[in-house]
Coordinates of C-alpha atoms in Angstrom, one line a residue:
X1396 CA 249.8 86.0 -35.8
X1397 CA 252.2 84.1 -34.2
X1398 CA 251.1 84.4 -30.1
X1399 CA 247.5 83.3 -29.1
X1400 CA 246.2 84.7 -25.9
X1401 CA 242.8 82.5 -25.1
X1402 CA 240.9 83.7 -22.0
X1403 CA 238.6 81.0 -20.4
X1404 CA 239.9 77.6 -19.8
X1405 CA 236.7 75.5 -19.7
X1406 CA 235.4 72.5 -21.9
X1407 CA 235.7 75.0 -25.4
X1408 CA 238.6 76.9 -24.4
X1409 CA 241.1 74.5 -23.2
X1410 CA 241.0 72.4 -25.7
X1411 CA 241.4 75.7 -28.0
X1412 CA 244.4 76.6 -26.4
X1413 CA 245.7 73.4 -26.6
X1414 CA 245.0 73.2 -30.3
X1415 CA 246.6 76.7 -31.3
X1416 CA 249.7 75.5 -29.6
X1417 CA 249.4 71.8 -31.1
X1418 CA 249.7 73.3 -34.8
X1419 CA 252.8 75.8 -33.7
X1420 CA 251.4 79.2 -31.9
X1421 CA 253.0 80.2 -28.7
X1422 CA 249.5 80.2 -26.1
X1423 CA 248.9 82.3 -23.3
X1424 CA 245.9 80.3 -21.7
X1425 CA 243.8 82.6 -19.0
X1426 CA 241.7 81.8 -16.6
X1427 CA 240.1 83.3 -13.4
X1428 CA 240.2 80.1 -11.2
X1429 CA 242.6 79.4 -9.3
X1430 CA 242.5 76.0 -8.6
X1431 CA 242.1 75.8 -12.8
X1432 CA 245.6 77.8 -13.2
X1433 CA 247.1 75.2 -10.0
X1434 CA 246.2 71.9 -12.0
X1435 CA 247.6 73.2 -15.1
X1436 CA 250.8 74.3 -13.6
X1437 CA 250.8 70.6 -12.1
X1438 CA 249.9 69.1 -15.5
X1439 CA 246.7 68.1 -15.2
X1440 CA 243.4 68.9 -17.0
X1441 CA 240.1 69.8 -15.0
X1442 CA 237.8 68.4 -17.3
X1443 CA 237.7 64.6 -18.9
X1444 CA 238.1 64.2 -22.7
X1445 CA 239.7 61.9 -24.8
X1446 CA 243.1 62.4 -25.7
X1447 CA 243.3 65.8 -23.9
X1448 CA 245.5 64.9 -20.9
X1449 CA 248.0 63.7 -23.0
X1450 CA 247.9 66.3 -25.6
X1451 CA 248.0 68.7 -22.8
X1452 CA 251.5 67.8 -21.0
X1453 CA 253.2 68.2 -24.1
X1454 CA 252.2 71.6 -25.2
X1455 CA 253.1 72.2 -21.6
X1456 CA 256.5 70.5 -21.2
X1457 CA 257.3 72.2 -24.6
X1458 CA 256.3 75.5 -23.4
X1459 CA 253.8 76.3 -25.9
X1460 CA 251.4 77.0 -23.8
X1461 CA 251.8 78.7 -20.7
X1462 CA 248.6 79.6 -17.9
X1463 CA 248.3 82.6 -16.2
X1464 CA 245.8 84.5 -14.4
X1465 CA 245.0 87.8 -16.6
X1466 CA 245.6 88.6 -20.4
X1467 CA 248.9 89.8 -21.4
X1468 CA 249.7 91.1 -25.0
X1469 CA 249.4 88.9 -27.9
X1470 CA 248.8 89.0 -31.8
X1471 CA 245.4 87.7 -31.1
X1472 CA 243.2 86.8 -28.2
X1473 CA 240.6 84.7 -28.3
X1474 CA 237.5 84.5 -25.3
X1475 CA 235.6 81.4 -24.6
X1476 CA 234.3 81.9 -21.0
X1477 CA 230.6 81.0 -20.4
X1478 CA 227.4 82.5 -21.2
X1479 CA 224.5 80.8 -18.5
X1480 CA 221.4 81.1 -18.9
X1481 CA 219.6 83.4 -16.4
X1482 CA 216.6 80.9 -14.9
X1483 CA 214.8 83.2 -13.7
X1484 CA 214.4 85.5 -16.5
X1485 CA 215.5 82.8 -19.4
X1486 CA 217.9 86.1 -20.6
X1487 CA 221.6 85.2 -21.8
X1488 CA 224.0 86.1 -18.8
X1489 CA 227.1 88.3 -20.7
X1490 CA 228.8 89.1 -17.5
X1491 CA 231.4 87.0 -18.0
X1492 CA 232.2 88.2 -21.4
X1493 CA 232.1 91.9 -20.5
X1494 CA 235.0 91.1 -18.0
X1495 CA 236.3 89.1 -20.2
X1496 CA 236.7 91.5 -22.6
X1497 CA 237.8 94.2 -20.1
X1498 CA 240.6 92.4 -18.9
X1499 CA 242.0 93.0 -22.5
X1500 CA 242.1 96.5 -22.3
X1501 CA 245.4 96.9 -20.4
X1502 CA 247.1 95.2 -23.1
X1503 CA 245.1 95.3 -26.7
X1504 CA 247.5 97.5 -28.8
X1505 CA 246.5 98.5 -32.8
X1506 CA 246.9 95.5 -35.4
X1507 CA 245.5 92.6 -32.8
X1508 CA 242.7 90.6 -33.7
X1509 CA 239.9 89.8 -31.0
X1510 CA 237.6 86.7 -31.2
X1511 CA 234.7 86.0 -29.3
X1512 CA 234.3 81.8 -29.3
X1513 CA 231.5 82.4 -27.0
X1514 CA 227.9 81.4 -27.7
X1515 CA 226.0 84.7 -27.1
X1516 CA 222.3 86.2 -28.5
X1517 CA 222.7 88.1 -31.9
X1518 CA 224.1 91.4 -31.1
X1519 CA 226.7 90.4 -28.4
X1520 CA 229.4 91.8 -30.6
X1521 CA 228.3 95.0 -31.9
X1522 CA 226.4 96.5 -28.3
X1523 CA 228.0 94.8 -25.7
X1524 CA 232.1 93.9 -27.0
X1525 CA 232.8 97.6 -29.3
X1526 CA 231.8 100.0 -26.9
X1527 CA 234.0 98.1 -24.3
X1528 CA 237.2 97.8 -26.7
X1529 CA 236.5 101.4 -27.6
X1530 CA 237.2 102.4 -24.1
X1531 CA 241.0 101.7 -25.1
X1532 CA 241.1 104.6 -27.5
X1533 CA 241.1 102.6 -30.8
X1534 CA 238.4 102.3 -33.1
X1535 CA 237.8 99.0 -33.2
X1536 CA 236.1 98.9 -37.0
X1537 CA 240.1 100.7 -38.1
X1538 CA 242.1 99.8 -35.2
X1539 CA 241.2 96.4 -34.5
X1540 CA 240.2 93.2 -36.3
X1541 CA 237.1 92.2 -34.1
X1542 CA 235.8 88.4 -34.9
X1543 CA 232.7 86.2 -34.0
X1544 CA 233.7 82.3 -34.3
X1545 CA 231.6 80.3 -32.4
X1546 CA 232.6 76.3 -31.7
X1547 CA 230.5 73.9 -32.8
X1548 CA 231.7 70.7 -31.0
X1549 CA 230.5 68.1 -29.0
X1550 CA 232.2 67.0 -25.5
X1551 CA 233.8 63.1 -26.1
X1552 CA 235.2 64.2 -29.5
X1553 CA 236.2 67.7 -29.1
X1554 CA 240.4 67.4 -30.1
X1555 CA 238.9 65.9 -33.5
X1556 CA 235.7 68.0 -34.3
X1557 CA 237.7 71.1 -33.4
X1558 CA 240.3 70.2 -36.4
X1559 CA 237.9 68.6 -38.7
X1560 CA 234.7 70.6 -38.1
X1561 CA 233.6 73.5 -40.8
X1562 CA 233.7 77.0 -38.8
X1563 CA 232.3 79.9 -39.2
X1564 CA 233.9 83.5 -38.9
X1565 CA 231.7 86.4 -38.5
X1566 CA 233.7 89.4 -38.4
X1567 CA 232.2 93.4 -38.1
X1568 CA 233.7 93.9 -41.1
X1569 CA 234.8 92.0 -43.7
X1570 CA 238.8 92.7 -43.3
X1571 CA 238.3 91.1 -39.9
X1572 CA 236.4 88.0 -41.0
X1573 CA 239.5 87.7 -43.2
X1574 CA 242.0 88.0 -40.4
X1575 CA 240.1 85.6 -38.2
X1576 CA 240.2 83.1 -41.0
X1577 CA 243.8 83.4 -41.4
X1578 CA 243.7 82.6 -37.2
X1579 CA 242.0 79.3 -37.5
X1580 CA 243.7 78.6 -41.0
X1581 CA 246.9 77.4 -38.4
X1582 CA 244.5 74.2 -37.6
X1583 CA 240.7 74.1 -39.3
X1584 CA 241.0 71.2 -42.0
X1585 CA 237.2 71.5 -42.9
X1586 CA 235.7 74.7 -44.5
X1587 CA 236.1 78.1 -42.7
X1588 CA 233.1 80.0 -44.0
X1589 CA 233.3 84.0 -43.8
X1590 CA 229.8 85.8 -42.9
X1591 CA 229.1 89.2 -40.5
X1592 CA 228.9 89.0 -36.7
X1593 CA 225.5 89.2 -36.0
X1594 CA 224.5 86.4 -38.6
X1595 CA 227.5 83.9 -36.7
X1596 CA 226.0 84.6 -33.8
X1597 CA 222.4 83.3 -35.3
X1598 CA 223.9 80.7 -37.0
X1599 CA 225.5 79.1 -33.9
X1600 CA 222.1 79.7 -32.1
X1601 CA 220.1 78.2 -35.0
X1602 CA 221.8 74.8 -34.8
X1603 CA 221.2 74.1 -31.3
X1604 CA 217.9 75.3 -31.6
X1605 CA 217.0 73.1 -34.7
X1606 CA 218.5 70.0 -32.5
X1607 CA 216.2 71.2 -29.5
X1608 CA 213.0 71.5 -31.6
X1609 CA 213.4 67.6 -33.0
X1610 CA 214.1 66.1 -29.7
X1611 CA 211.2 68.0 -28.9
X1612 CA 209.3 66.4 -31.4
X1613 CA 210.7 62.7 -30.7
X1614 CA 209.9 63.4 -26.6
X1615 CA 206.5 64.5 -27.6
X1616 CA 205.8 61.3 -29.6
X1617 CA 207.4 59.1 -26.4
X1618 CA 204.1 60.6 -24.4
X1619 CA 201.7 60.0 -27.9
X1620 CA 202.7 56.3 -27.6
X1621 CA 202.6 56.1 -24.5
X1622 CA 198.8 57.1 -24.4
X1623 CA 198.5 54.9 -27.5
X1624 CA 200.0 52.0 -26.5
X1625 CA 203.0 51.9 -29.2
X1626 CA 206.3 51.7 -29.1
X1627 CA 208.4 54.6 -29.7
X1628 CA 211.5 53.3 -31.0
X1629 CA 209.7 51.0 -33.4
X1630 CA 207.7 54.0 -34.7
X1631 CA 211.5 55.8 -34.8
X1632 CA 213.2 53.0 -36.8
X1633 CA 210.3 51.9 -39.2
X1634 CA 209.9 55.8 -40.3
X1635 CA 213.7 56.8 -40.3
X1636 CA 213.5 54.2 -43.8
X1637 CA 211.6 57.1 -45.3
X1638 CA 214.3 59.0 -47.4
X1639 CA 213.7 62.4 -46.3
X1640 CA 212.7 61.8 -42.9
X1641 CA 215.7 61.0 -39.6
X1642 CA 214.1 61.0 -36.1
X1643 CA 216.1 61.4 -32.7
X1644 CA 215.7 59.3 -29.8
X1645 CA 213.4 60.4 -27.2
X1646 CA 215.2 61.0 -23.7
X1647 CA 214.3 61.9 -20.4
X1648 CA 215.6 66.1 -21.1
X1649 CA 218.2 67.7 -23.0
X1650 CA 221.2 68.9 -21.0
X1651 CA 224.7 70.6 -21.9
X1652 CA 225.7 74.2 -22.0
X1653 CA 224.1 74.6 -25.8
X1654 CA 220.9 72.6 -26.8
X1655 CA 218.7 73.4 -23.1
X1656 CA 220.3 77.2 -23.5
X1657 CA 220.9 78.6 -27.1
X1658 CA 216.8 78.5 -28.0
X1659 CA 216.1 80.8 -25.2
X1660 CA 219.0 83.4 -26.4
X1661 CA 216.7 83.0 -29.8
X1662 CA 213.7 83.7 -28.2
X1663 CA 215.2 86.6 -26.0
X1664 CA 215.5 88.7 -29.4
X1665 CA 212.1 87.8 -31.0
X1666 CA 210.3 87.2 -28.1
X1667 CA 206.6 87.4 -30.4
X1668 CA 207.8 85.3 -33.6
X1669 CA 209.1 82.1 -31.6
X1670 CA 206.2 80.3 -30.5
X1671 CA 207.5 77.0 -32.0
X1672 CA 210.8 77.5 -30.3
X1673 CA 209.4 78.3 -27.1
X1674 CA 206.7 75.3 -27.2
X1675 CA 210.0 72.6 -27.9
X1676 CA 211.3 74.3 -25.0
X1677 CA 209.0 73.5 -22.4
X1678 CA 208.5 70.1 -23.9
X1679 CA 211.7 69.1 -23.4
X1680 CA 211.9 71.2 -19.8
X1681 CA 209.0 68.8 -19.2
X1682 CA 210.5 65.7 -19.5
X1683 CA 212.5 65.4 -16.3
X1684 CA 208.7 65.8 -14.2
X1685 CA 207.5 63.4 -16.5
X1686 CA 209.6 60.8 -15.7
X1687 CA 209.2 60.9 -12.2
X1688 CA 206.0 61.2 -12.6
X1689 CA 206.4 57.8 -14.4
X1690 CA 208.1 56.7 -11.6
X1691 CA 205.1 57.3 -9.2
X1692 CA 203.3 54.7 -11.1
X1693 CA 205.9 52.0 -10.5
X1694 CA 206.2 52.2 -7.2
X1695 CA 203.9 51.0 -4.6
X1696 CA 203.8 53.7 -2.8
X1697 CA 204.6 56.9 -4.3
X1698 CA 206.5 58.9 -2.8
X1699 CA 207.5 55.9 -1.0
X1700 CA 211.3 53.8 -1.0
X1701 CA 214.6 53.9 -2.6
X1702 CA 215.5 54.6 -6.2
X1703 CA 219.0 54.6 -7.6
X1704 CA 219.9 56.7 -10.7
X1705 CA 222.3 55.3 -13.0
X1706 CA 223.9 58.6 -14.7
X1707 CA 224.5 62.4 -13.9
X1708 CA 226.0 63.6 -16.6
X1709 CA 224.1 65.3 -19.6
X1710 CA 225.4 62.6 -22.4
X1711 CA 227.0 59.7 -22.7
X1712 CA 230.3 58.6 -21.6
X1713 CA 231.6 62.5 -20.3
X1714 CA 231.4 64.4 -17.0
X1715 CA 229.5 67.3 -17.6
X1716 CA 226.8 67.9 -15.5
X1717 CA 225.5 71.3 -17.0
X1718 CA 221.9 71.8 -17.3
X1719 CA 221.8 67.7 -17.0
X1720 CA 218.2 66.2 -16.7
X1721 CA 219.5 63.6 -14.4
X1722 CA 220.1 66.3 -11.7
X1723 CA 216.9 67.5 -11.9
X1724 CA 215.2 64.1 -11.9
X1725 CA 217.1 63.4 -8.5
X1726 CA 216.2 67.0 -7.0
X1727 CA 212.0 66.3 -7.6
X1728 CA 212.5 62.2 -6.3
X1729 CA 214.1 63.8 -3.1
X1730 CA 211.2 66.4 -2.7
X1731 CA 208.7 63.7 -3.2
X1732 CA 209.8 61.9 -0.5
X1733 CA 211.8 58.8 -2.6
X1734 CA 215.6 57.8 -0.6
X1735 CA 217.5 58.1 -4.1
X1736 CA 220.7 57.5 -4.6
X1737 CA 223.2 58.4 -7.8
X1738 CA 225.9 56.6 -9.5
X1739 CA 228.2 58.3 -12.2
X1740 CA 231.1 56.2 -13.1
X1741 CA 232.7 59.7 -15.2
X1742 CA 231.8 62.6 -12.7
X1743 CA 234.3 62.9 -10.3
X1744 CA 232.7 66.3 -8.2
X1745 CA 230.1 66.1 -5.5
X1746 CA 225.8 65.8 -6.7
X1747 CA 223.1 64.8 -4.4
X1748 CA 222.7 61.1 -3.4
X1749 CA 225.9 60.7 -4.7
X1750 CA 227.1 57.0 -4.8
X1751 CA 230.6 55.6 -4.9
X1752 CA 229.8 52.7 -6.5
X1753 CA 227.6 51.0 -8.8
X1754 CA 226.6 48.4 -5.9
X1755 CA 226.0 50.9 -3.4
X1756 CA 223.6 52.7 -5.9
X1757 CA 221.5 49.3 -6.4
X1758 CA 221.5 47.6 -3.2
X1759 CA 218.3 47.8 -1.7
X1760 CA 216.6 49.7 -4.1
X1761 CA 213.0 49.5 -5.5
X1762 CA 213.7 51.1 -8.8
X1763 CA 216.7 52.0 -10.7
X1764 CA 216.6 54.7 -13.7
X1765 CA 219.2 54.7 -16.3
X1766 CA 219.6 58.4 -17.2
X1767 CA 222.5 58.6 -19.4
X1768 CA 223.9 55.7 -21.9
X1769 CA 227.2 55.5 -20.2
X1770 CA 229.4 52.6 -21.4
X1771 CA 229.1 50.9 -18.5
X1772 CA 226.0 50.4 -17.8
X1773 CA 225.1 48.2 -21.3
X1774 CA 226.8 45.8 -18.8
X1775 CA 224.1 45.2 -16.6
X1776 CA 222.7 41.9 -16.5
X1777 CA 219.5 40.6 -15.1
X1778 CA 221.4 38.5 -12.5
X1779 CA 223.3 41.2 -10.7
X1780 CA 220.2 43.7 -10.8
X1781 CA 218.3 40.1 -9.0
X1782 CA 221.2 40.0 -6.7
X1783 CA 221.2 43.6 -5.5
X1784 CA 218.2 45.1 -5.7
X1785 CA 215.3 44.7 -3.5
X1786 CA 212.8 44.8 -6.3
X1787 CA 213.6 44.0 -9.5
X1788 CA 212.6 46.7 -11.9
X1789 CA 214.4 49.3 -14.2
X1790 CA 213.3 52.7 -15.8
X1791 CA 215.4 52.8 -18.9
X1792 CA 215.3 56.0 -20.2
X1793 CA 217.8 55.6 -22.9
X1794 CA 216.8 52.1 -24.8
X1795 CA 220.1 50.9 -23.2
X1796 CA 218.6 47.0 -22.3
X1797 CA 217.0 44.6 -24.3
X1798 CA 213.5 44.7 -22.1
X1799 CA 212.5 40.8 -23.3
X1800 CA 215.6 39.3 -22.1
X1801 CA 215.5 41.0 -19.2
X1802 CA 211.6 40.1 -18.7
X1803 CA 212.9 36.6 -19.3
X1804 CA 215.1 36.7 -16.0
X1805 CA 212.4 38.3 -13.8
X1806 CA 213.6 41.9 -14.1
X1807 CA 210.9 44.3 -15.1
X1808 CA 212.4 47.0 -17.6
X1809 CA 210.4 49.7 -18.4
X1810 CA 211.7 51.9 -21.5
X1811 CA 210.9 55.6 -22.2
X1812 CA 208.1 56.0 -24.7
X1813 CA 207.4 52.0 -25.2
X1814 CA 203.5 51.9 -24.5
X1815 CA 203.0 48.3 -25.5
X1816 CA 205.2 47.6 -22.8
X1817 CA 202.4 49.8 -20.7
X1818 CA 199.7 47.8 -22.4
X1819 CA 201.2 44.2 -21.1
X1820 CA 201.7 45.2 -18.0
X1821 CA 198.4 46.6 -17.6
X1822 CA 200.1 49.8 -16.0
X1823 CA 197.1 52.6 -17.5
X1824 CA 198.7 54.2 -20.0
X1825 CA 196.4 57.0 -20.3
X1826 CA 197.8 58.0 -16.4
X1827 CA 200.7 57.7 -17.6
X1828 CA 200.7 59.8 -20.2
X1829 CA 198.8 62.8 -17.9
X1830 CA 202.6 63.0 -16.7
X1831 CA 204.7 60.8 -18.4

């Protein structure tokens, strides 16, 4: 397999490409954007990770990959486009892989090997991919090689984990799972591990949803101590010293394309035996109303004066905005009535309130959130916040600031889930709590 044709040039498939051409396969990179295909043919990436600009331009300049904008034939194709997450009826949205895999048709010929990187619900490959490939007149079970392999990497790291991570091949049979695993041979240094379809597909979806269910738990015990009058993140390091026992960090939501989404593909097939799926899932849902329900008791007035956001981006030190909590803590501010305004030093693309500049954010404002642990913001210090601001108090949803020292200078700092801060301050904890 000596030509790679990936379709879907986004955060997982770019990269992929990119890869594949890295470790010596001719790529055909695909993609339906236009403005995508433009920037590519200019030599620059649309999305920000480490290392992959660079990385990029030479695969480019050496002709190892080349971007156009439909499929054309290859030894083996590869489709990473995305799978959102219908909000309204919390069902896995497959359009974009049905096209995806239609636009192969014209092309797919007997002997080539077809992998879907997509995350998908269990069943994706069998009832929705076959009886579109058999609409080319092969069998895809004799014909084909037809593969399940689904990423398991985290934006900020990508180049590394997609080298170094184990991966798993799911194929509909077991000659395919072989053939996909002589694909990603050509760059996996970690294990490639060889299962069915259906149980890849569960397997991606089952890691996500084991990470959802524990933030779950650690954003649940934020509100506990919070009505208790504890401190989370002394409760999180003193029991993290039992052996067996490693809580996350609570947080004001979980955002990204996989954590917030995967759980509810999980709960679309067994809609009657995931009740504790569906429970972390509205606890963590919860947590962006929470905290501005927080905020309400900070204020003097709710509803009332200007509040700048530190952070739109899901995680730390990236630009992705999907499913971020950030956005959605700015959306119910600006419907209660708060002026907010939003700082992202990473996100380049347009979001409500949207700042230039850390400055503009903060001056004048009553009440600043820090939303995501960028980098950057570990630099604030109690003197500019003094300088800026018109009140002097921070919302730290991340444990980014050391709350004393800040105290110290006359800057109140508030931090997610600390209720003896609550108890000091005489805020009432147990109001709090009823939405915090």
């Amino acid at each position: 397999m000596e030509t790679v044709c990936v379709v879907g040039l986004g955060y997982i498939g770019l990269p992929t490409a990119i890869v594949f051409a890295l470790n010596g396969k001719q790529v055909v990179g695909i993609d339906t954007n236009p403005q995508v295909i433009e920037q590519l043919h200019q030599g620059k990436i649309h999305i920000e990770e480490p290392g992959l600009q660079d990385a990029c331009a030479k695969v480019l300049q050496e002709g190892r990959l080349v971007v156009y904008s439909r499929p054309v034939s290859a030894d083996a194709f590869v489709i990473a486009v995305p799978t959102p997450l219908n909000h309204e009826t919390n069902q896995a949205e497959l359009s974009y892989v049905e096209k995806a895999t239609e636009s192969l048709l014209p092309v797919l010929k007997k002997g080539d090997l077809v992998v879907l990187e997509s995350t998908v619900p269990p069943g994706t490959v069998e009832e929705v991919m076959i009886p579109i490939l058999q609409r080319t007149g092969l069998d895809p079970y004799e014909d084909l090689w037809v593969v399940h392999s689904p990423e398991r990497v985290i934006p900020g790291n990508i180049l590394y984990e997609l080298e170094h991570n184990s991966r798993v091949v799911g194929g509909i049979n077991r000659g395919s799972a072989l053939k996909g695993k002589e694909l990603y041979s050509s760059f996996v240094k970690g294990d490639i591990l060889i299962t069915d379809a259906r149980t890849a597909e569960l397997t991606k979806l089952v890691e996500n949803t084991f990470r959802d269910v524990n933030i779950a738990l650690a954003n649940e015990l934020a509100l506990i101590c919070s009505e208790l009058g504890v401190d989370v993140w002394e409760v999180q390091r003193l029991a993290n010293y039992h052996p067996r026992v490693n809580l996350l960090s609570p947080g004001p939501g979980v955002g990204g394309h996989c954590i917030p989404i995967d759980p509810w593909f999980v709960i679309e097939t067994s809609p009657v035996l995931t009740r504790l799926i569906r429970t972390a899932r509205i606890v963590n849902e919860e947590m962006p109303d929470r905290v501005c329900q927080f905020v309400d008791t900070l204020m003097p007035e709710p509803g009332e004066g200007n509040i700048a956001v530190l952070g739109v981006a899901y995680k730390a030190n990236v630009d992705d905005l999907r499913e971020s909590p950030a956005l959605r803590i700015i959306d119910i501010l600006t419907e209660r009535g708060y002026t907010v305004k939003a700082y992202d030093p990473h996100v380049r693309g347009t979001y409500r309130g949207r700042a230039n500049t850390l400055e503009e954010a903060l001056t004048d404002m009553d009440l600043a959130i820090i939303a995501t642990d960028h980098a950057e913001f570990r630099g604030l210090t109690p003197e500019y916040i003094k300088h800026v601001a018109r009140h002097p108090v921070i919302l730290d949803t991340r444990q980014m600031l050391n709350s004393e020292d800040f105290l110290t200078a006359g800057v109140s700092v508030y931090t997610l889930g600390n209720g003896k801060r609550l108890r000091e301050r005489q805020i009432s904890y147990p109001e709090v709590a009823a939405g915090f």
